[in-house]
């Protein structure tokens, strides 16, 4: 009710509002999208994608935000299920939290999802050569041998998977570090054979091809 000081009184003005202090159910089924999950299995949380897509379920119409620590890295309006492609994330472990806000601004918080981001490509393997025992040429640097299944050695980043290629065909894999490989049942034919190797890390990053042996 309002008065103008001259005993003129305006009628009452009605005002109503909706009070809502109860948040929505917490977002559920928070997962790394299969297209972003480049690790060796779907449960390891390892990816080379530093802008990964995350999806989950929440009440339709709620505002969904993803935080890395306290930093907002993505948001959308839920049309359950929802998905968000994040802003670029740094290499290393990332603890992501998903928030859902109702129209009144009440937040509900999911359990954290832990990702390990590795967008760094391994260096090309080095030191590719035959072992002295299987290099039967006149010198140990001429690449000539009578051994149809020679043993190869070299060095690659520890923790990677090394693929050995004969004439661009993968003939075997070994663990990285200082590695050794013998073709086994794969027997070479006489003539020139081009040997190269690559290294792949746990996030699926593949190194440049090694120098040709």
PDB file of C-alpha atoms in Angstrom:
ATOM      1  CA  UNK A   1       0.000   0.000   0.000  1.00  0.00           C
ATOM      2  CA  UNK A   2       1.350   3.465  -0.896  1.00  0.00           C
ATOM      3  CA  UNK A   3       0.344   7.007   0.338  1.00  0.00           C
ATOM      4  CA  UNK A   4       1.230  10.346  -1.268  1.00  0.00           C
ATOM      5  CA  UNK A   5       1.172  12.284   2.049  1.00  0.00           C
ATOM      6  CA  UNK A   6      -2.240  13.863   1.295  1.00  0.00           C
ATOM      7  CA  UNK A   7      -4.203  10.956   2.571  1.00  0.00           C
ATOM      8  CA  UNK A   8      -4.537   9.599  -0.965  1.00  0.00           C
ATOM      9  CA  UNK A   9      -3.903   5.919  -0.622  1.00  0.00           C
ATOM     10  CA  UNK A  10      -3.276   3.589  -3.532  1.00  0.00           C
ATOM     11  CA  UNK A  11      -4.651   0.123  -3.455  1.00  0.00           C
ATOM     12  CA  UNK A  12      -2.448  -2.812  -2.525  1.00  0.00           C
ATOM     13  CA  UNK A  13      -0.187  -4.356  -5.176  1.00  0.00           C
ATOM     14  CA  UNK A  14      -0.050  -8.107  -5.171  1.00  0.00           C
ATOM     15  CA  UNK A  15       3.296  -9.858  -5.609  1.00  0.00           C
ATOM     16  CA  UNK A  16       3.935 -13.562  -5.520  1.00  0.00           C
ATOM     17  CA  UNK A  17       6.964 -15.744  -5.961  1.00  0.00           C
ATOM     18  CA  UNK A  18       7.835 -19.405  -5.963  1.00  0.00           C
ATOM     19  CA  UNK A  19      10.268 -20.507  -3.285  1.00  0.00           C
ATOM     20  CA  UNK A  20      12.364 -23.522  -4.233  1.00  0.00           C
ATOM     21  CA  UNK A  21      15.188 -24.628  -1.967  1.00  0.00           C
ATOM     22  CA  UNK A  22      15.297 -28.279  -3.024  1.00  0.00           C
ATOM     23  CA  UNK A  23      17.854 -29.243  -5.664  1.00  0.00           C
ATOM     24  CA  UNK A  24      17.492 -31.784  -8.440  1.00  0.00           C
ATOM     25  CA  UNK A  25      18.780 -35.336  -8.179  1.00  0.00           C
ATOM     26  CA  UNK A  26      22.531 -35.491  -8.823  1.00  0.00           C
ATOM     27  CA  UNK A  27      23.649 -36.152 -12.412  1.00  0.00           C
ATOM     28  CA  UNK A  28      24.272 -39.841 -13.066  1.00  0.00           C
ATOM     29  CA  UNK A  29      26.045 -42.175 -15.512  1.00  0.00           C
ATOM     30  CA  UNK A  30      28.889 -39.696 -16.068  1.00  0.00           C
ATOM     31  CA  UNK A  31      31.233 -41.236 -18.642  1.00  0.00           C
ATOM     32  CA  UNK A  32      33.920 -40.413 -21.160  1.00  0.00           C
ATOM     33  CA  UNK A  33      32.444 -40.660 -24.651  1.00  0.00           C
ATOM     34  CA  UNK A  34      33.665 -43.690 -26.611  1.00  0.00           C
ATOM     35  CA  UNK A  35      35.057 -41.454 -29.373  1.00  0.00           C
ATOM     36  CA  UNK A  36      37.260 -39.693 -26.792  1.00  0.00           C
ATOM     37  CA  UNK A  37      38.312 -42.850 -24.943  1.00  0.00           C
ATOM     38  CA  UNK A  38      41.573 -43.645 -26.727  1.00  0.00           C
ATOM     39  CA  UNK A  39      43.181 -45.700 -23.951  1.00  0.00           C
ATOM     40  CA  UNK A  40      43.806 -49.425 -24.143  1.00  0.00           C
ATOM     41  CA  UNK A  41      40.442 -50.212 -22.490  1.00  0.00           C
ATOM     42  CA  UNK A  42      37.161 -48.431 -21.816  1.00  0.00           C
ATOM     43  CA  UNK A  43      37.643 -48.287 -18.036  1.00  0.00           C
ATOM     44  CA  UNK A  44      41.107 -46.772 -17.659  1.00  0.00           C
ATOM     45  CA  UNK A  45      40.098 -43.105 -18.073  1.00  0.00           C
ATOM     46  CA  UNK A  46      43.145 -42.499 -20.278  1.00  0.00           C
ATOM     47  CA  UNK A  47      42.816 -40.368 -23.392  1.00  0.00           C
ATOM     48  CA  UNK A  48      44.949 -38.429 -25.866  1.00  0.00           C
ATOM     49  CA  UNK A  49      41.973 -36.120 -26.489  1.00  0.00           C
ATOM     50  CA  UNK A  50      42.551 -32.919 -24.493  1.00  0.00           C
ATOM     51  CA  UNK A  51      39.044 -31.675 -25.343  1.00  0.00           C
ATOM     52  CA  UNK A  52      37.189 -34.850 -24.400  1.00  0.00           C
ATOM     53  CA  UNK A  53      33.442 -35.303 -24.688  1.00  0.00           C
ATOM     54  CA  UNK A  54      31.656 -36.251 -21.460  1.00  0.00           C
ATOM     55  CA  UNK A  55      28.075 -37.521 -21.344  1.00  0.00           C
ATOM     56  CA  UNK A  56      25.569 -38.438 -18.657  1.00  0.00           C
ATOM     57  CA  UNK A  57      21.973 -38.194 -17.453  1.00  0.00           C
ATOM     58  CA  UNK A  58      20.228 -35.371 -15.572  1.00  0.00           C
ATOM     59  CA  UNK A  59      16.799 -33.809 -15.279  1.00  0.00           C
ATOM     60  CA  UNK A  60      15.739 -32.317 -18.617  1.00  0.00           C
ATOM     61  CA  UNK A  61      16.014 -28.542 -18.700  1.00  0.00           C
ATOM     62  CA  UNK A  62      18.631 -28.320 -15.960  1.00  0.00           C
ATOM     63  CA  UNK A  63      21.821 -26.351 -16.536  1.00  0.00           C
ATOM     64  CA  UNK A  64      24.784 -28.746 -16.625  1.00  0.00           C
ATOM     65  CA  UNK A  65      28.282 -27.516 -15.823  1.00  0.00           C
ATOM     66  CA  UNK A  66      31.582 -29.428 -15.756  1.00  0.00           C
ATOM     67  CA  UNK A  67      34.313 -28.207 -13.426  1.00  0.00           C
ATOM     68  CA  UNK A  68      37.978 -29.150 -13.423  1.00  0.00           C
ATOM     69  CA  UNK A  69      38.817 -28.290  -9.850  1.00  0.00           C
ATOM     70  CA  UNK A  70      37.087 -24.907  -9.589  1.00  0.00           C
ATOM     71  CA  UNK A  71      37.444 -23.989 -13.277  1.00  0.00           C
ATOM     72  CA  UNK A  72      34.387 -24.141 -15.537  1.00  0.00           C
ATOM     73  CA  UNK A  73      35.364 -26.178 -18.628  1.00  0.00           C
ATOM     74  CA  UNK A  74      31.985 -26.752 -20.252  1.00  0.00           C
ATOM     75  CA  UNK A  75      28.239 -26.343 -19.900  1.00  0.00           C
ATOM     76  CA  UNK A  76      24.971 -27.174 -21.659  1.00  0.00           C
ATOM     77  CA  UNK A  77      21.241 -27.450 -21.024  1.00  0.00           C
ATOM     78  CA  UNK A  78      20.276 -31.027 -20.303  1.00  0.00           C
ATOM     79  CA  UNK A  79      18.089 -32.815 -22.785  1.00  0.00           C
ATOM     80  CA  UNK A  80      18.783 -36.096 -21.110  1.00  0.00           C
ATOM     81  CA  UNK A  81      21.079 -37.744 -21.980  1.00  0.00           C
ATOM     82  CA  UNK A  82      23.418 -34.764 -22.390  1.00  0.00           C
ATOM     83  CA  UNK A  83      26.982 -34.410 -23.696  1.00  0.00           C
ATOM     84  CA  UNK A  84      29.625 -31.694 -23.372  1.00  0.00           C
ATOM     85  CA  UNK A  85      32.931 -31.281 -25.198  1.00  0.00           C
ATOM     86  CA  UNK A  86      35.231 -29.580 -22.725  1.00  0.00           C
ATOM     87  CA  UNK A  87      37.588 -26.668 -23.146  1.00  0.00           C
ATOM     88  CA  UNK A  88      41.253 -27.732 -23.583  1.00  0.00           C
ATOM     89  CA  UNK A  89      42.593 -29.612 -20.539  1.00  0.00           C
ATOM     90  CA  UNK A  90      46.237 -29.847 -19.485  1.00  0.00           C
ATOM     91  CA  UNK A  91      48.151 -33.101 -19.668  1.00  0.00           C
ATOM     92  CA  UNK A  92      47.976 -35.079 -16.445  1.00  0.00           C
ATOM     93  CA  UNK A  93      45.264 -36.182 -14.048  1.00  0.00           C
ATOM     94  CA  UNK A  94      42.022 -34.224 -14.211  1.00  0.00           C
ATOM     95  CA  UNK A  95      39.309 -34.488 -11.532  1.00  0.00           C
ATOM     96  CA  UNK A  96      36.035 -33.465 -13.170  1.00  0.00           C
ATOM     97  CA  UNK A  97      32.806 -32.697 -11.302  1.00  0.00           C
ATOM     98  CA  UNK A  98      29.386 -32.304 -12.923  1.00  0.00           C
ATOM     99  CA  UNK A  99      26.817 -29.880 -11.477  1.00  0.00           C
ATOM    100  CA  UNK A 100      23.111 -29.671 -12.346  1.00  0.00           C
ATOM    101  CA  UNK A 101      21.231 -26.431 -11.560  1.00  0.00           C
ATOM    102  CA  UNK A 102      17.449 -26.202 -11.407  1.00  0.00           C
ATOM    103  CA  UNK A 103      15.615 -22.984 -12.504  1.00  0.00           C
ATOM    104  CA  UNK A 104      15.943 -21.563  -8.972  1.00  0.00           C
ATOM    105  CA  UNK A 105      19.728 -22.014  -9.055  1.00  0.00           C
ATOM    106  CA  UNK A 106      19.910 -24.927  -6.597  1.00  0.00           C
ATOM    107  CA  UNK A 107      22.942 -27.069  -7.487  1.00  0.00           C
ATOM    108  CA  UNK A 108      23.307 -30.836  -7.260  1.00  0.00           C
ATOM    109  CA  UNK A 109      26.708 -32.430  -7.586  1.00  0.00           C
ATOM    110  CA  UNK A 110      27.798 -35.691  -9.189  1.00  0.00           C
ATOM    111  CA  UNK A 111      30.559 -37.962  -8.043  1.00  0.00           C
ATOM    112  CA  UNK A 112      33.919 -37.018  -9.563  1.00  0.00           C
ATOM    113  CA  UNK A 113      35.198 -38.598 -12.755  1.00  0.00           C
ATOM    114  CA  UNK A 114      38.977 -38.940 -13.057  1.00  0.00           C
ATOM    115  CA  UNK A 115      40.668 -38.657 -16.450  1.00  0.00           C
ATOM    116  CA  UNK A 116      44.319 -38.903 -17.363  1.00  0.00           C
ATOM    117  CA  UNK A 117      45.035 -36.625 -20.315  1.00  0.00           C
ATOM    118  CA  UNK A 118      48.095 -37.421 -22.430  1.00  0.00           C
ATOM    119  CA  UNK A 119      48.217 -35.526 -25.712  1.00  0.00           C
ATOM    120  CA  UNK A 120      52.000 -35.810 -26.072  1.00  0.00           C
ATOM    121  CA  UNK A 121      53.269 -38.020 -28.900  1.00  0.00           C
ATOM    122  CA  UNK A 122      56.213 -40.310 -28.001  1.00  0.00           C
ATOM    123  CA  UNK A 123      59.547 -39.686 -29.685  1.00  0.00           C
ATOM    124  CA  UNK A 124      60.472 -41.928 -32.584  1.00  0.00           C
ATOM    125  CA  UNK A 125      62.300 -45.096 -31.467  1.00  0.00           C
ATOM    126  CA  UNK A 126      66.056 -45.047 -31.946  1.00  0.00           C
ATOM    127  CA  UNK A 127      69.051 -47.385 -32.137  1.00  0.00           C
ATOM    128  CA  UNK A 128      67.413 -49.931 -34.459  1.00  0.00           C
ATOM    129  CA  UNK A 129      69.972 -52.601 -35.409  1.00  0.00           C
ATOM    130  CA  UNK A 130      70.683 -56.326 -35.626  1.00  0.00           C
ATOM    131  CA  UNK A 131      72.322 -58.026 -32.682  1.00  0.00           C
ATOM    132  CA  UNK A 132      75.961 -58.945 -33.153  1.00  0.00           C
ATOM    133  CA  UNK A 133      75.044 -62.645 -33.082  1.00  0.00           C
ATOM    134  CA  UNK A 134      72.643 -62.363 -36.023  1.00  0.00           C
ATOM    135  CA  UNK A 135      74.561 -59.789 -38.102  1.00  0.00           C
ATOM    136  CA  UNK A 136      76.644 -62.216 -40.133  1.00  0.00           C
ATOM    137  CA  UNK A 137      77.940 -59.762 -42.758  1.00  0.00           C
ATOM    138  CA  UNK A 138      81.533 -58.650 -43.027  1.00  0.00           C
ATOM    139  CA  UNK A 139      80.856 -55.827 -40.561  1.00  0.00           C
ATOM    140  CA  UNK A 140      78.225 -55.184 -37.917  1.00  0.00           C
ATOM    141  CA  UNK A 141      77.043 -52.035 -39.652  1.00  0.00           C
ATOM    142  CA  UNK A 142      76.455 -53.277 -43.211  1.00  0.00           C
ATOM    143  CA  UNK A 143      72.975 -54.706 -42.546  1.00  0.00           C
ATOM    144  CA  UNK A 144      73.828 -57.978 -44.288  1.00  0.00           C
ATOM    145  CA  UNK A 145      72.915 -61.325 -42.735  1.00  0.00           C
ATOM    146  CA  UNK A 146      72.294 -64.929 -43.694  1.00  0.00           C
ATOM    147  CA  UNK A 147      69.885 -65.302 -40.756  1.00  0.00           C
ATOM    148  CA  UNK A 148      66.274 -65.440 -41.994  1.00  0.00           C
ATOM    149  CA  UNK A 149      64.914 -64.586 -38.525  1.00  0.00           C
ATOM    150  CA  UNK A 150      67.429 -62.072 -37.167  1.00  0.00           C
ATOM    151  CA  UNK A 151      67.114 -60.513 -33.731  1.00  0.00           C
ATOM    152  CA  UNK A 152      66.559 -56.771 -33.671  1.00  0.00           C
ATOM    153  CA  UNK A 153      67.211 -54.378 -30.791  1.00  0.00           C
ATOM    154  CA  UNK A 154      66.468 -50.720 -30.179  1.00  0.00           C
ATOM    155  CA  UNK A 155      65.222 -48.151 -27.689  1.00  0.00           C
ATOM    156  CA  UNK A 156      61.780 -46.579 -27.250  1.00  0.00           C
ATOM    157  CA  UNK A 157      59.967 -44.632 -24.555  1.00  0.00           C
ATOM    158  CA  UNK A 158      59.340 -46.786 -21.480  1.00  0.00           C
ATOM    159  CA  UNK A 159      55.734 -47.899 -21.132  1.00  0.00           C
ATOM    160  CA  UNK A 160      55.000 -47.795 -24.850  1.00  0.00           C
ATOM    161  CA  UNK A 161      54.132 -50.656 -27.180  1.00  0.00           C
ATOM    162  CA  UNK A 162      56.684 -51.014 -29.981  1.00  0.00           C
ATOM    163  CA  UNK A 163      55.495 -52.301 -33.358  1.00  0.00           C
ATOM    164  CA  UNK A 164      58.093 -53.821 -35.693  1.00  0.00           C
ATOM    165  CA  UNK A 165      57.412 -53.488 -39.405  1.00  0.00           C
ATOM    166  CA  UNK A 166      59.078 -55.412 -42.226  1.00  0.00           C
ATOM    167  CA  UNK A 167      58.365 -53.657 -45.539  1.00  0.00           C
ATOM    168  CA  UNK A 168      55.557 -51.707 -43.760  1.00  0.00           C
ATOM    169  CA  UNK A 169      53.938 -54.942 -42.488  1.00  0.00           C
ATOM    170  CA  UNK A 170      53.645 -55.336 -38.706  1.00  0.00           C
ATOM    171  CA  UNK A 171      55.328 -58.607 -37.753  1.00  0.00           C
ATOM    172  CA  UNK A 172      55.277 -58.258 -33.966  1.00  0.00           C
ATOM    173  CA  UNK A 173      55.118 -56.016 -30.915  1.00  0.00           C
ATOM    174  CA  UNK A 174      57.230 -55.712 -27.771  1.00  0.00           C
ATOM    175  CA  UNK A 175      57.273 -53.505 -24.680  1.00  0.00           C
ATOM    176  CA  UNK A 176      59.177 -50.211 -24.892  1.00  0.00           C
ATOM    177  CA  UNK A 177      62.397 -49.265 -23.165  1.00  0.00           C
ATOM    178  CA  UNK A 178      65.440 -51.200 -24.336  1.00  0.00           C
ATOM    179  CA  UNK A 179      63.716 -53.848 -26.424  1.00  0.00           C
ATOM    180  CA  UNK A 180      64.622 -56.974 -28.382  1.00  0.00           C
ATOM    181  CA  UNK A 181      62.632 -58.817 -31.018  1.00  0.00           C
ATOM    182  CA  UNK A 182      63.077 -62.046 -33.010  1.00  0.00           C
ATOM    183  CA  UNK A 183      60.550 -62.667 -35.805  1.00  0.00           C
ATOM    184  CA  UNK A 184      59.940 -66.294 -34.848  1.00  0.00           C
ATOM    185  CA  UNK A 185      57.673 -67.940 -37.423  1.00  0.00           C
ATOM    186  CA  UNK A 186      57.985 -64.961 -39.778  1.00  0.00           C
ATOM    187  CA  UNK A 187      60.853 -65.912 -42.082  1.00  0.00           C
ATOM    188  CA  UNK A 188      62.447 -63.414 -44.439  1.00  0.00           C
ATOM    189  CA  UNK A 189      63.062 -64.009 -48.119  1.00  0.00           C
ATOM    190  CA  UNK A 190      66.410 -63.182 -49.712  1.00  0.00           C
ATOM    191  CA  UNK A 191      66.774 -59.572 -50.792  1.00  0.00           C
ATOM    192  CA  UNK A 192      66.418 -56.079 -49.383  1.00  0.00           C
ATOM    193  CA  UNK A 193      64.043 -55.732 -46.427  1.00  0.00           C
ATOM    194  CA  UNK A 194      63.060 -52.322 -45.041  1.00  0.00           C
ATOM    195  CA  UNK A 195      62.678 -52.422 -41.254  1.00  0.00           C
ATOM    196  CA  UNK A 196      61.041 -49.651 -39.239  1.00  0.00           C
ATOM    197  CA  UNK A 197      59.411 -49.396 -35.819  1.00  0.00           C
ATOM    198  CA  UNK A 198      56.841 -47.169 -34.091  1.00  0.00           C
ATOM    199  CA  UNK A 199      55.938 -46.681 -30.425  1.00  0.00           C
ATOM    200  CA  UNK A 200      52.385 -46.231 -29.075  1.00  0.00           C
ATOM    201  CA  UNK A 201      51.706 -44.978 -25.551  1.00  0.00           C
ATOM    202  CA  UNK A 202      48.848 -45.934 -23.213  1.00  0.00           C
ATOM    203  CA  UNK A 203      46.719 -43.015 -24.443  1.00  0.00           C
ATOM    204  CA  UNK A 204      46.953 -44.150 -28.079  1.00  0.00           C
ATOM    205  CA  UNK A 205      49.511 -41.568 -29.264  1.00  0.00           C
ATOM    206  CA  UNK A 206      51.713 -43.094 -31.983  1.00  0.00           C
ATOM    207  CA  UNK A 207      55.267 -41.906 -32.495  1.00  0.00           C
ATOM    208  CA  UNK A 208      56.792 -40.917 -35.821  1.00  0.00           C
ATOM    209  CA  UNK A 209      58.288 -43.858 -37.695  1.00  0.00           C
ATOM    210  CA  UNK A 210      61.871 -44.643 -36.769  1.00  0.00           C
ATOM    211  CA  UNK A 211      64.754 -44.196 -39.130  1.00  0.00           C
ATOM    212  CA  UNK A 212      64.877 -47.027 -41.678  1.00  0.00           C
ATOM    213  CA  UNK A 213      67.227 -49.906 -40.971  1.00  0.00           C
TER     214      UNK A 213
END
